[in-house]
mmCIF file of C-alpha atoms in Angstrom:
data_model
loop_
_atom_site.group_PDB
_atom_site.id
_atom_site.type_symbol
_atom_site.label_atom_id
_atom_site.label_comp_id
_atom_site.label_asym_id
_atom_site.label_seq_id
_atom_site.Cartn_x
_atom_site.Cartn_y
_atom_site.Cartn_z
ATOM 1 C CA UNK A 1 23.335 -33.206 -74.445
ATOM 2 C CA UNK A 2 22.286 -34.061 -71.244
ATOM 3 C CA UNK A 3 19.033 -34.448 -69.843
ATOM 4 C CA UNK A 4 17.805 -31.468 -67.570
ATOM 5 C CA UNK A 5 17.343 -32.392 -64.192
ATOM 6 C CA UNK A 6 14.559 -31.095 -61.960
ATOM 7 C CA UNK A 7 14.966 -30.231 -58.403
ATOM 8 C CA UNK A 8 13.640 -32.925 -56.122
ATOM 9 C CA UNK A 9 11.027 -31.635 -53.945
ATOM 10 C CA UNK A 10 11.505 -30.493 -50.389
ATOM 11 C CA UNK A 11 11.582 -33.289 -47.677
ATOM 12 C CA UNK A 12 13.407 -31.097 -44.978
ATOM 13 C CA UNK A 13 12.529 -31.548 -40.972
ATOM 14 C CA UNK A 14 8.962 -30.447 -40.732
ATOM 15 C CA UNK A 15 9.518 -29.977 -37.758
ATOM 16 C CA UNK A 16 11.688 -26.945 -37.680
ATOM 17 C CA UNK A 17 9.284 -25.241 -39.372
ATOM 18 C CA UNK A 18 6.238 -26.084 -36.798
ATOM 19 C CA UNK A 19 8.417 -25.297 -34.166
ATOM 20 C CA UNK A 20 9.593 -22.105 -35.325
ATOM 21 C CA UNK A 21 5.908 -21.230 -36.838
ATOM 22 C CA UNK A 22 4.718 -22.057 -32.991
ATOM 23 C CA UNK A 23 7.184 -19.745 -31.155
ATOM 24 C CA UNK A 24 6.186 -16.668 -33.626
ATOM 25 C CA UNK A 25 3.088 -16.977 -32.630
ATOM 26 C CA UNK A 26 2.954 -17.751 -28.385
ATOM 27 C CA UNK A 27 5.467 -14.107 -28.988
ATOM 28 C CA UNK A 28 2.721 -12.441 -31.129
ATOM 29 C CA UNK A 29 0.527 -13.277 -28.617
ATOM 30 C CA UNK A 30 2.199 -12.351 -25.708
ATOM 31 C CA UNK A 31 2.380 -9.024 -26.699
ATOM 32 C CA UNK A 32 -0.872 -8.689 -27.847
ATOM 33 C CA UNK A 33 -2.816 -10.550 -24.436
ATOM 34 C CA UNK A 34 -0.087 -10.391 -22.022
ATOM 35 C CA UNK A 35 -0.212 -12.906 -18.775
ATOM 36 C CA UNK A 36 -0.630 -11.414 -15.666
ATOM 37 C CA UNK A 37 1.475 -13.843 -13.484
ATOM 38 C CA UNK A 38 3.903 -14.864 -15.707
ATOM 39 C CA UNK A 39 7.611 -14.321 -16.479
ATOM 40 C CA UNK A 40 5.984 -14.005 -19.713
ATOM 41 C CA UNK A 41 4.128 -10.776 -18.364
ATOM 42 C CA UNK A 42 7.391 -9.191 -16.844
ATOM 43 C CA UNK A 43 8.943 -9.172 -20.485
ATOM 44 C CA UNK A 44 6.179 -8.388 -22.934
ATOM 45 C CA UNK A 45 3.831 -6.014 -20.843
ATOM 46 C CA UNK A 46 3.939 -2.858 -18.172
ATOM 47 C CA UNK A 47 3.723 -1.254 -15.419
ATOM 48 C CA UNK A 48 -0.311 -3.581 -15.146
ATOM 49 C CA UNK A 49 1.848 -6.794 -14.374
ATOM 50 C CA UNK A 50 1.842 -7.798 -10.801
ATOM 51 C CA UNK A 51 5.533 -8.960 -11.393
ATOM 52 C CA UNK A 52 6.421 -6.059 -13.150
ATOM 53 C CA UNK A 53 6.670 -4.380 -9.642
ATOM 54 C CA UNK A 54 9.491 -6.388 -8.675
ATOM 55 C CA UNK A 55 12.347 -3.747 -9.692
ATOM 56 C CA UNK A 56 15.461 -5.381 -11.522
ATOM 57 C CA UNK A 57 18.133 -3.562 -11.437
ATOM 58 C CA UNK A 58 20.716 -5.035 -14.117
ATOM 59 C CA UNK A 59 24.382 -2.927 -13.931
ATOM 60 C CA UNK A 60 26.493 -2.285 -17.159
ATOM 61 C CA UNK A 61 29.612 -2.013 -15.499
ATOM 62 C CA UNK A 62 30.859 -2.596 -12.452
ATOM 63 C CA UNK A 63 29.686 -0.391 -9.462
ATOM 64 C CA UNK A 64 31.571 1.814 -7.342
ATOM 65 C CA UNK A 65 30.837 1.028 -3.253
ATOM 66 C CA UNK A 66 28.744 3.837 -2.964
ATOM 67 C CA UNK A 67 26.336 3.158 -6.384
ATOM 68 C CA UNK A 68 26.572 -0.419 -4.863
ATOM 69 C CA UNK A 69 24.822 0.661 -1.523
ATOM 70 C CA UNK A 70 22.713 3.245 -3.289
ATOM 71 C CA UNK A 71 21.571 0.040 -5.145
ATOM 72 C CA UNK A 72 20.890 -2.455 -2.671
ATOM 73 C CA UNK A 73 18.500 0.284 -1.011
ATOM 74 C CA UNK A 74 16.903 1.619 -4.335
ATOM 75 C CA UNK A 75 15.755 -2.103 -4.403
ATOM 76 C CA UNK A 76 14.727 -2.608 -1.375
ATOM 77 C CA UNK A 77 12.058 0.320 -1.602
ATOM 78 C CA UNK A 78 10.934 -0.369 -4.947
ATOM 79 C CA UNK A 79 10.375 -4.115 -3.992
ATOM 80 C CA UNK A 80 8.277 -3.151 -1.356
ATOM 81 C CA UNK A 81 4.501 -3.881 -1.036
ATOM 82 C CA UNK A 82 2.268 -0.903 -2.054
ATOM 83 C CA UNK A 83 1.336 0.846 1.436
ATOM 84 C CA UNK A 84 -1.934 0.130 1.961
ATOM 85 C CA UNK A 85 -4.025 2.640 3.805
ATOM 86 C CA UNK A 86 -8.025 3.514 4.080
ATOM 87 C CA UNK A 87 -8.109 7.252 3.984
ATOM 88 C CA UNK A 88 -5.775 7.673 0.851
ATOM 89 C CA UNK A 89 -4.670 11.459 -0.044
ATOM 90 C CA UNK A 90 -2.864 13.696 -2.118
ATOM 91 C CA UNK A 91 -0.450 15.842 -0.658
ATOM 92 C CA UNK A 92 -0.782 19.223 -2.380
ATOM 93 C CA UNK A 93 2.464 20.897 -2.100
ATOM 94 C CA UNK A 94 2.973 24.756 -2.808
ATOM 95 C CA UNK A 95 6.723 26.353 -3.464
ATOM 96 C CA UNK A 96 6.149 29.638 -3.185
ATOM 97 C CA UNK A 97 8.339 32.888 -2.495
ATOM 98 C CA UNK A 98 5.858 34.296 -0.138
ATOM 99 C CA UNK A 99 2.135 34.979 -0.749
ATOM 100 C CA UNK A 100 -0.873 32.147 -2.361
ATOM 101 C CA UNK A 101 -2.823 34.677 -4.377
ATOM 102 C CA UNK A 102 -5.144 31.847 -5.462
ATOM 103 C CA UNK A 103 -5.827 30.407 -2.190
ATOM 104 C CA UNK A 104 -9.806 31.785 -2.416
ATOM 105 C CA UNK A 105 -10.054 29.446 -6.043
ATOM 106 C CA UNK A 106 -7.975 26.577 -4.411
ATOM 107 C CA UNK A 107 -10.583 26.668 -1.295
ATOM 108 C CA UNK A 108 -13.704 26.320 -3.770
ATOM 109 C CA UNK A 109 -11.446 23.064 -5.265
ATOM 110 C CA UNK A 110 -11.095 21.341 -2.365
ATOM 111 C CA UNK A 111 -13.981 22.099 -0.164
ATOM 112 C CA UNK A 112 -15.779 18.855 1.314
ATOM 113 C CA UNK A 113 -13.041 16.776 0.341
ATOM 114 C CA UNK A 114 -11.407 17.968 3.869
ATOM 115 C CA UNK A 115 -10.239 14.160 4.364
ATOM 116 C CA UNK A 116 -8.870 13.358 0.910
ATOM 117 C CA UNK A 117 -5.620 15.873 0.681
ATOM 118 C CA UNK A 118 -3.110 17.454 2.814
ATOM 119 C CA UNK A 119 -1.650 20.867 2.462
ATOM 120 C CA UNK A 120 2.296 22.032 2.476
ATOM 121 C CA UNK A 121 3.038 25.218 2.006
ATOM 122 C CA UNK A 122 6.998 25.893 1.366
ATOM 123 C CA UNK A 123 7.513 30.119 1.394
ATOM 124 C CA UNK A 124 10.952 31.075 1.024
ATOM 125 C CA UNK A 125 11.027 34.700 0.974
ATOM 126 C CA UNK A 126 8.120 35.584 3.491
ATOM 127 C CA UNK A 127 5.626 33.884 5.469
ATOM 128 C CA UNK A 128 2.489 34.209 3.506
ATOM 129 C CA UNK A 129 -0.761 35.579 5.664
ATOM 130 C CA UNK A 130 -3.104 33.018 4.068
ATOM 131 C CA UNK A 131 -6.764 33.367 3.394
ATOM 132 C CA UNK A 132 -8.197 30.306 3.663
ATOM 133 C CA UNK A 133 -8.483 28.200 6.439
ATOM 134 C CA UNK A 134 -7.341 24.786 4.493
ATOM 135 C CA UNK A 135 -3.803 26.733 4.298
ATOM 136 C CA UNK A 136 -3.395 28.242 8.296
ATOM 137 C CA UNK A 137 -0.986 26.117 9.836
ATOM 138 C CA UNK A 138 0.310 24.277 6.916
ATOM 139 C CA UNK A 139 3.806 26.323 6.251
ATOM 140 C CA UNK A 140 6.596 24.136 6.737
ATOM 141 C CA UNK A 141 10.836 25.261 8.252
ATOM 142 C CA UNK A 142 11.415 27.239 4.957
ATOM 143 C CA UNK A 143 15.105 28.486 3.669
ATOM 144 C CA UNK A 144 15.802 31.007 0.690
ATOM 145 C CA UNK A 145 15.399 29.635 -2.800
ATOM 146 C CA UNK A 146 17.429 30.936 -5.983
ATOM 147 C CA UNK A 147 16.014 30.046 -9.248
ATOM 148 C CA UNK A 148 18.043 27.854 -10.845
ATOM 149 C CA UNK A 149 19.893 26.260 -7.796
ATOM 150 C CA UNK A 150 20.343 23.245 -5.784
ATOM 151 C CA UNK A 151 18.285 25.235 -2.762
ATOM 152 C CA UNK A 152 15.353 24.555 -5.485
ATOM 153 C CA UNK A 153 16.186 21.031 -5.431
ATOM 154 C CA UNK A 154 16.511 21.622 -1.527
ATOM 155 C CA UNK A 155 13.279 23.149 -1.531
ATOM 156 C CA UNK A 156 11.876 20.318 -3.190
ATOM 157 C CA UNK A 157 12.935 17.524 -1.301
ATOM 158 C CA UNK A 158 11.616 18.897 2.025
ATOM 159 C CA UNK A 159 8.108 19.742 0.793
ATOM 160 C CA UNK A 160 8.436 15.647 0.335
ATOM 161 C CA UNK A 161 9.754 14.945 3.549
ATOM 162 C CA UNK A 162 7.241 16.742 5.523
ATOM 163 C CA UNK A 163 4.469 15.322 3.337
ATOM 164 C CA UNK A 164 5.947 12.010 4.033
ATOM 165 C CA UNK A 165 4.955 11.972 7.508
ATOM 166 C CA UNK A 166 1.813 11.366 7.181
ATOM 167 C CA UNK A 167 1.370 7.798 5.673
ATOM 168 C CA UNK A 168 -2.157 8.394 4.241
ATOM 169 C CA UNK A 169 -0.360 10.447 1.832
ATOM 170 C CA UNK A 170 0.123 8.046 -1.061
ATOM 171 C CA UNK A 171 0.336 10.758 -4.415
ATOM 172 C CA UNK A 172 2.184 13.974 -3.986
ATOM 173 C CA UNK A 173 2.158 17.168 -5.886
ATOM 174 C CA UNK A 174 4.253 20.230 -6.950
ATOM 175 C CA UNK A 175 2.501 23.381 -7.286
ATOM 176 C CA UNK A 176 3.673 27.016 -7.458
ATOM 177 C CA UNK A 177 1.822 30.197 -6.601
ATOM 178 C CA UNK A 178 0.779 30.776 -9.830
ATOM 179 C CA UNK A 179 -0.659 27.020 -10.641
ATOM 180 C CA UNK A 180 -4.400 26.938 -10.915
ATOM 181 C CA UNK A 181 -6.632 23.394 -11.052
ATOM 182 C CA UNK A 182 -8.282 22.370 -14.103
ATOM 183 C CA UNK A 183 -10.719 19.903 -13.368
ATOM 184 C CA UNK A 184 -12.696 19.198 -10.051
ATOM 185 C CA UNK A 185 -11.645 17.811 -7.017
ATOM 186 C CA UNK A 186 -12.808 14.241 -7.724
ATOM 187 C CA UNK A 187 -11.663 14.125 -11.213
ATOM 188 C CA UNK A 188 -7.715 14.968 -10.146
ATOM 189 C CA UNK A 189 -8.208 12.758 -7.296
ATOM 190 C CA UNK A 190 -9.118 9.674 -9.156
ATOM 191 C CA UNK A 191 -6.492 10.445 -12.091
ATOM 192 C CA UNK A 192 -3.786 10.785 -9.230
ATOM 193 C CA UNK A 193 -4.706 8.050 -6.595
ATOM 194 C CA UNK A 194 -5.208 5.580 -9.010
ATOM 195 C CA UNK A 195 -2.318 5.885 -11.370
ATOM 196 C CA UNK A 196 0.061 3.493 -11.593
ATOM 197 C CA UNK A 197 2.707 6.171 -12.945
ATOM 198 C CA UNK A 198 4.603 9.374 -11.450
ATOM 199 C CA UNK A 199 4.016 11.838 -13.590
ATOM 200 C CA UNK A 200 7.624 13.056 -13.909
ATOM 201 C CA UNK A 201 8.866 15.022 -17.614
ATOM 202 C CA UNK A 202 11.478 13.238 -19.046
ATOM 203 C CA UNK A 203 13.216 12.994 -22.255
ATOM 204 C CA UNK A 204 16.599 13.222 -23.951
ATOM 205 C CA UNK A 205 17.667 16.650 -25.298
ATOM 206 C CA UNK A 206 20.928 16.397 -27.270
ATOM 207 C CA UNK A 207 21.295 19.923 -27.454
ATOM 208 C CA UNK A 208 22.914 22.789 -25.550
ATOM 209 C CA UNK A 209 19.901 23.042 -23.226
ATOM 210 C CA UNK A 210 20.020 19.164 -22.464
ATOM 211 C CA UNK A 211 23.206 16.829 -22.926
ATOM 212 C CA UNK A 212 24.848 20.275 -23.171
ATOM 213 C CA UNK A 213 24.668 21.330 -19.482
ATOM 214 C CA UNK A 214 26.353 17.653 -18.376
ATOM 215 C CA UNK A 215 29.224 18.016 -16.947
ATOM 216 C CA UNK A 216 31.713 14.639 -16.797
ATOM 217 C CA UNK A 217 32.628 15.030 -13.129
ATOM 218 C CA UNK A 218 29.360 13.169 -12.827
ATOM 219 C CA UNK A 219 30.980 10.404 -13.992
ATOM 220 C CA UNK A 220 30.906 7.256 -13.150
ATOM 221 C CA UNK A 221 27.733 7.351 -11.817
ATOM 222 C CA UNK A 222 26.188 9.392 -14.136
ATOM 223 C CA UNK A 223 26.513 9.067 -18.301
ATOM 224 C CA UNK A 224 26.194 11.279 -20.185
ATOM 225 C CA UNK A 225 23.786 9.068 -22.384
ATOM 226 C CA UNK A 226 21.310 8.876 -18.833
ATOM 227 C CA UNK A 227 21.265 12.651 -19.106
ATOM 228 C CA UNK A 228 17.824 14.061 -19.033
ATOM 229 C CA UNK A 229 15.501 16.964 -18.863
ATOM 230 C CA UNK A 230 12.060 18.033 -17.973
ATOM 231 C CA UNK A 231 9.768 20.163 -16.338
ATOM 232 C CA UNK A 232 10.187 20.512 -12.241
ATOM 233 C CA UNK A 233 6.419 20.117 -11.718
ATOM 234 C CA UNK A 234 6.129 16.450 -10.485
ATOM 235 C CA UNK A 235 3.586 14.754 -9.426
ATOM 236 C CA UNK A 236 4.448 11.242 -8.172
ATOM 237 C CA UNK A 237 3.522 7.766 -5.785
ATOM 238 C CA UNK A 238 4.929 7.619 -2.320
ATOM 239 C CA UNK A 239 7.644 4.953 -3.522
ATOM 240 C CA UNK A 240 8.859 7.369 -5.599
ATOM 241 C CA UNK A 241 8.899 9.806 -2.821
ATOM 242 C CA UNK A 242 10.686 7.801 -0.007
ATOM 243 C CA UNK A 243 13.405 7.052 -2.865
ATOM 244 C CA UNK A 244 14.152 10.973 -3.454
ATOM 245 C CA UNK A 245 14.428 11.104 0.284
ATOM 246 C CA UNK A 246 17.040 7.700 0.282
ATOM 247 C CA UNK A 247 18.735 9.230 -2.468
ATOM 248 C CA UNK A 248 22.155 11.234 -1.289
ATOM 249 C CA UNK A 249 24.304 9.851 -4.362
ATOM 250 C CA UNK A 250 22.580 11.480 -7.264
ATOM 251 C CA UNK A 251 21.684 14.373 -5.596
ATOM 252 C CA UNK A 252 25.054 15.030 -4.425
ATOM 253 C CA UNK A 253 26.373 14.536 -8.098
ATOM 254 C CA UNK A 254 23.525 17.332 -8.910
ATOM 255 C CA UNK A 255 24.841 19.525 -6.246
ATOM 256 C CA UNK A 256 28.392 19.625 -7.154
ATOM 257 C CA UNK A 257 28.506 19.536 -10.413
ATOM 258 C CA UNK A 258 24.851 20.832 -12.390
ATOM 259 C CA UNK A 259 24.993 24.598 -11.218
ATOM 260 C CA UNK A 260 24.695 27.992 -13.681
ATOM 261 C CA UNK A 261 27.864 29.340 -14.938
ATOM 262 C CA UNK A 262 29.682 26.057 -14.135
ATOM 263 C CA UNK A 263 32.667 25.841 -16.472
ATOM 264 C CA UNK A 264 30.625 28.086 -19.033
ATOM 265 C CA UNK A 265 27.395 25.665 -18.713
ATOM 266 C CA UNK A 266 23.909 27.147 -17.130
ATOM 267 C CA UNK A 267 22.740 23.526 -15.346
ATOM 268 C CA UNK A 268 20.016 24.045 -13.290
ATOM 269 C CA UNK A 269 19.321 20.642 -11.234
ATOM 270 C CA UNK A 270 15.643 21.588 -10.627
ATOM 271 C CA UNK A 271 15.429 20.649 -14.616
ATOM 272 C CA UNK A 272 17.200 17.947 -14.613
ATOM 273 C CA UNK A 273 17.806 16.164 -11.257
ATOM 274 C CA UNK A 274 14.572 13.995 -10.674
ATOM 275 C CA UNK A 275 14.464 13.073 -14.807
ATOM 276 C CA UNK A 276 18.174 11.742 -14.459
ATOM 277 C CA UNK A 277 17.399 10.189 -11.330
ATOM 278 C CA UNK A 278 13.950 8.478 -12.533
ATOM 279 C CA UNK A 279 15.479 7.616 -15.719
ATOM 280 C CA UNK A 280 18.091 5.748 -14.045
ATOM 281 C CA UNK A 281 16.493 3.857 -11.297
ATOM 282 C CA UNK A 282 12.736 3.442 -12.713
ATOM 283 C CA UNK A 283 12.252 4.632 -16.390
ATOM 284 C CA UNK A 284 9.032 2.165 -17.060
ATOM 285 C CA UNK A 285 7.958 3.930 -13.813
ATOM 286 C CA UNK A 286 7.284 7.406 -14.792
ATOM 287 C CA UNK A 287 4.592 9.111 -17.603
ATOM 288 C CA UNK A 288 7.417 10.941 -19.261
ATOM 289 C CA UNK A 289 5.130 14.220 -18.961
ATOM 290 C CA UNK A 290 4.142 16.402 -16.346
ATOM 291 C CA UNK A 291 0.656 16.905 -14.925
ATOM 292 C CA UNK A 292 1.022 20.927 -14.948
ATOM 293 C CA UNK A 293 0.591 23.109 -18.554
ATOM 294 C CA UNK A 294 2.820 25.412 -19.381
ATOM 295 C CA UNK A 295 2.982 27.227 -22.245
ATOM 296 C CA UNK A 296 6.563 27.964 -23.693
ATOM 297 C CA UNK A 297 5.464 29.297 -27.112
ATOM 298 C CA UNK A 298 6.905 32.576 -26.610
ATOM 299 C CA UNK A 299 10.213 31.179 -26.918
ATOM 300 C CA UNK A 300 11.666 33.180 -23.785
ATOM 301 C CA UNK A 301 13.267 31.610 -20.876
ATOM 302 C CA UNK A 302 10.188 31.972 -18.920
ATOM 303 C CA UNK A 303 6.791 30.908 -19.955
ATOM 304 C CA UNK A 304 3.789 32.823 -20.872
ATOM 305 C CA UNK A 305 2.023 34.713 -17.982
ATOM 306 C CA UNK A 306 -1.909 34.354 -18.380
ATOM 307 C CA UNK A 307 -3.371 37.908 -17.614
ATOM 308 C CA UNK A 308 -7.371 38.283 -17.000
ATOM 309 C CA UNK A 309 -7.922 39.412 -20.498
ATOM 310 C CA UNK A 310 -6.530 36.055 -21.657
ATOM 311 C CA UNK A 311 -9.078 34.361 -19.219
ATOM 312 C CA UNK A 312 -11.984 32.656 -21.300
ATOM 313 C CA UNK A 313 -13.928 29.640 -21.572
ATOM 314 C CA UNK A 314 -11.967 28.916 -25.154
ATOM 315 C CA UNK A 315 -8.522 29.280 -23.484
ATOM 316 C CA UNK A 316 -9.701 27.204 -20.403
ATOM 317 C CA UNK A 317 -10.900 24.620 -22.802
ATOM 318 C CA UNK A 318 -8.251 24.085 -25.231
ATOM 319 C CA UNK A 319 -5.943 23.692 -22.334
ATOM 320 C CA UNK A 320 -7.622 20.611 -20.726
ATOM 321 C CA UNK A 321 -8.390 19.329 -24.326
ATOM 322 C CA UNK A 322 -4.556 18.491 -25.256
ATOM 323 C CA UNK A 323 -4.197 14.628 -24.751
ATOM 324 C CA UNK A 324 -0.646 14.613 -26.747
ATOM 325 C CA UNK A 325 2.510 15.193 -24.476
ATOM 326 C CA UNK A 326 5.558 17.287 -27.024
ATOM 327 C CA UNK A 327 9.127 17.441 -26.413
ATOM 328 C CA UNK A 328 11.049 19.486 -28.612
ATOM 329 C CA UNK A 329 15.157 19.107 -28.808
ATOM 330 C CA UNK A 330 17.112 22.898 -27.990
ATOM 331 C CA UNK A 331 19.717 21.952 -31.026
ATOM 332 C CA UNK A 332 19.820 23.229 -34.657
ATOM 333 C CA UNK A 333 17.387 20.051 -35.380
ATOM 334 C CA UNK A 334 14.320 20.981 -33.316
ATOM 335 C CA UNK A 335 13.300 17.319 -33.117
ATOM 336 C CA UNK A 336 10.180 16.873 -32.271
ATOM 337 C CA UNK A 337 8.784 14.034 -30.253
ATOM 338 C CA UNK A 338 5.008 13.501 -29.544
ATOM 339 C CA UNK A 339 3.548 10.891 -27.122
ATOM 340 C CA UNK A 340 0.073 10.030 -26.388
ATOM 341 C CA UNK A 341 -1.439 10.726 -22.589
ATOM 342 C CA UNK A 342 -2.361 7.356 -21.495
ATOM 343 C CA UNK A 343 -3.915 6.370 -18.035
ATOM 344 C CA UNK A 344 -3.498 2.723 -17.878
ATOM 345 C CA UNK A 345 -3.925 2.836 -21.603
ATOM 346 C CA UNK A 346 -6.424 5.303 -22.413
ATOM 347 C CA UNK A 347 -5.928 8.484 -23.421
ATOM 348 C CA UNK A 348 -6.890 10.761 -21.805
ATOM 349 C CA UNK A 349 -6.024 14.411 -21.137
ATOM 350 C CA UNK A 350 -2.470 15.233 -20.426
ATOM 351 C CA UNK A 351 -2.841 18.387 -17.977
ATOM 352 C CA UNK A 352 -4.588 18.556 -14.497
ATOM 353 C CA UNK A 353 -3.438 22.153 -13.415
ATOM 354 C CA UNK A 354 -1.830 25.159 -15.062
ATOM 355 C CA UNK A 355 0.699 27.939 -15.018
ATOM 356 C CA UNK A 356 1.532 30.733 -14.890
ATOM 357 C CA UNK A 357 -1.227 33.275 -13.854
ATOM 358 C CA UNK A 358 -0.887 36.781 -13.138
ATOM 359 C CA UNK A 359 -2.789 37.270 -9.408
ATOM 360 C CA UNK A 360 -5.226 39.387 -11.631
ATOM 361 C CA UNK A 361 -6.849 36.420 -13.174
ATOM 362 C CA UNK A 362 -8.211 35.079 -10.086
ATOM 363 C CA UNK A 363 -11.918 37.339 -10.501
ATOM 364 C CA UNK A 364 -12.795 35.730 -13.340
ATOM 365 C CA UNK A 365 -11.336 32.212 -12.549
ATOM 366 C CA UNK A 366 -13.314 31.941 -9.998
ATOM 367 C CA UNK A 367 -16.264 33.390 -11.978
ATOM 368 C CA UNK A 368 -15.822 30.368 -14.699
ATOM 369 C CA UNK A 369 -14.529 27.955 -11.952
ATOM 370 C CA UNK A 370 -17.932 25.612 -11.494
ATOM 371 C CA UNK A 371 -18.076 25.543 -15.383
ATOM 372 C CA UNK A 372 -14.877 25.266 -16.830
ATOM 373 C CA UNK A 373 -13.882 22.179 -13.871
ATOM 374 C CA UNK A 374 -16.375 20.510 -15.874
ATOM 375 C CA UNK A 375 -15.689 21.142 -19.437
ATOM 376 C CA UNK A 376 -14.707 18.659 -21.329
#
């Protein structure tokens, strides 16, 4: 018989294994202590690295003249330096058919702040006769608005424009008539001014309420697989602004093609158009949740109106106390996705106003206002 043989021990290149044991860890590490000036930074970290701002727009296919020139100026406003101004603001902008039942609460919010926010007040039925002096003056050239159409798109976009005129206006806000603030002014200021997100809703809903409503005449500029939905109540930087105003390609996509009872599809672009559009041309740029609560557990297709019974301290509370952000899919599957509220990575509430409150609530708001701004 012959003699068993034992394996000789290893005397393999050392060296392949340092090398390979040194790479796992400078990767480890980036992503735990990313650089700050570093290509290292722009592909481990976020939205904190300074190179990170320098948008890359990388195409899967090849463009069509029009995305082409979309492109080059999409890049050329989100390469631009952050505007830098002394007196920064937020431009508070109300869509509203007609009358601000809540101006009286809004006037204890913002009083002596006078040079820290503008006011735009969009009414599309009526001109509203407004109570408060912060509002006089501050209506805007207003058309008719139809829920679920491109004129609330419309509407929209020239809120932004007119807001956009005034370059200390650096954050700027959608509000309705029925919207109500849930902290103080300083509180909402800071969170705003200093974010380096828009606070846009955003996610993917492969069901008949999401991916259900595309329609391929978008194509090729829009996939179906950058589809997405999310609530219209934005709140977002000025760079995001001036690139809704650029935009004519998307938005004409929207216009044409995401409409109700289009080829037996309800699309309504006010749901839809600014998450496609952000998901496409800045996705790292955006919070993925929107700034305003609204609570759809009724299940109908308009959320719950607050009357003044429902008015409390408790209600008030538990509204500013949610820090998670959920987004639940409209098919069979009812997928739910949950996502923490960060602010430059803490987290912190997700919610700085509210909807939808009946004109009746605005007694006791008021009444609870100085104490429930500052609940935590």
């Amino acid at each position: 018989m012959s003699e068993s043989r034992q394996r000789p021990p290893f005397k393999g290149p050392r060296w392949i294994i340092t090398l390979v044991a040194l790479v796992t860890l400078v990767v480890i590490t980036a992503l735990i202590y990313p650089p700050r000036n570093s290509v290292t930074c722009y592909m481990f970290s976020g939205p904190g690295c300074q190179l990170y701002q320098q948008f890359l727009f990388v195409p899967s296919r090849e463009l069509t003249d029009t995305e082409a020139a979309a492109q080059v100026v999409t890049n050329e406003i989100m390469n631009l330096p952050e505007s830098k101004t002394s007196n920064p603001k937020i431009a508070f902008m109300f869509l509203t058919p007609g009358a601000l039942p809540f101006e009286p609460l809004w006037e204890m919010f913002l009083r002596g702040h006078e040079n820290k926010f503008s006011i735009y007040v969009h009414a599309s039925k009526k001109s509203p006769a407004h109570t408060s002096n912060y509002f006089v003056g501050r209506d805007i050239h207003s058309h008719k608005v139809a829920w679920g159409q491109i004129s609330m798109v419309d509407a929209e976009r020239r809120l932004l424009a007119h807001a956009l005129i005034d370059p200390d206006n650096q954050h700027f806000v959608l509000l309705s008539d029925s919207c109500v603030p849930l902290f103080d002014f300083n509180y909402i200021y800071n969170h705003l001014i200093y974010a380096n997100l828009s606070f846009i809703d955003c996610f993917e809903d492969p069901g008949p309420h999401g991916n259900g409503r595309y329609s391929q005449h978008m194509l090729p500029e829009v996939e179906k697989k950058d589809f997405r939905k999310g609530s219209q109540w934005f709140s977002m930087k000025r760079r995001h602004a001036i690139v809704v105003m650029a935009d004519s390609l998307y938005y004409t996509k929207f216009k044409l093609y995401c409409r109700p009872k289009m080829e037996g599809r309800n699309c309504y672009a006010d749901e839809h158009y600014f998450p496609t559009l952000f998901n496409m041309i800045d996705p790292i740029g955006i919070a993925n949740w929107s700034v305003t609560h609204v609570d759809w557990s009724e299940g109908k297709w308009h959320p719950r109106l607050y009357n003044a019974r429902d008015i409390t301290p408790y209600l008030l509370r538990k509204i500013k106390s949610i820090q998670l952000a959920y987004h639940v899919t409209s098919d069979l599957k009812k997928v739910t996705t949950v996502r923490p509220c960060l602010w430059k990575g803490e987290q912190r509430p997700c919610y700085l106003f509210a909807r939808k409150f009946n004109p009746e609530t605005l007694d006791r708001l008021m009444y609870l206002f100085p104490n429930y701004t500052s609940l935590v």
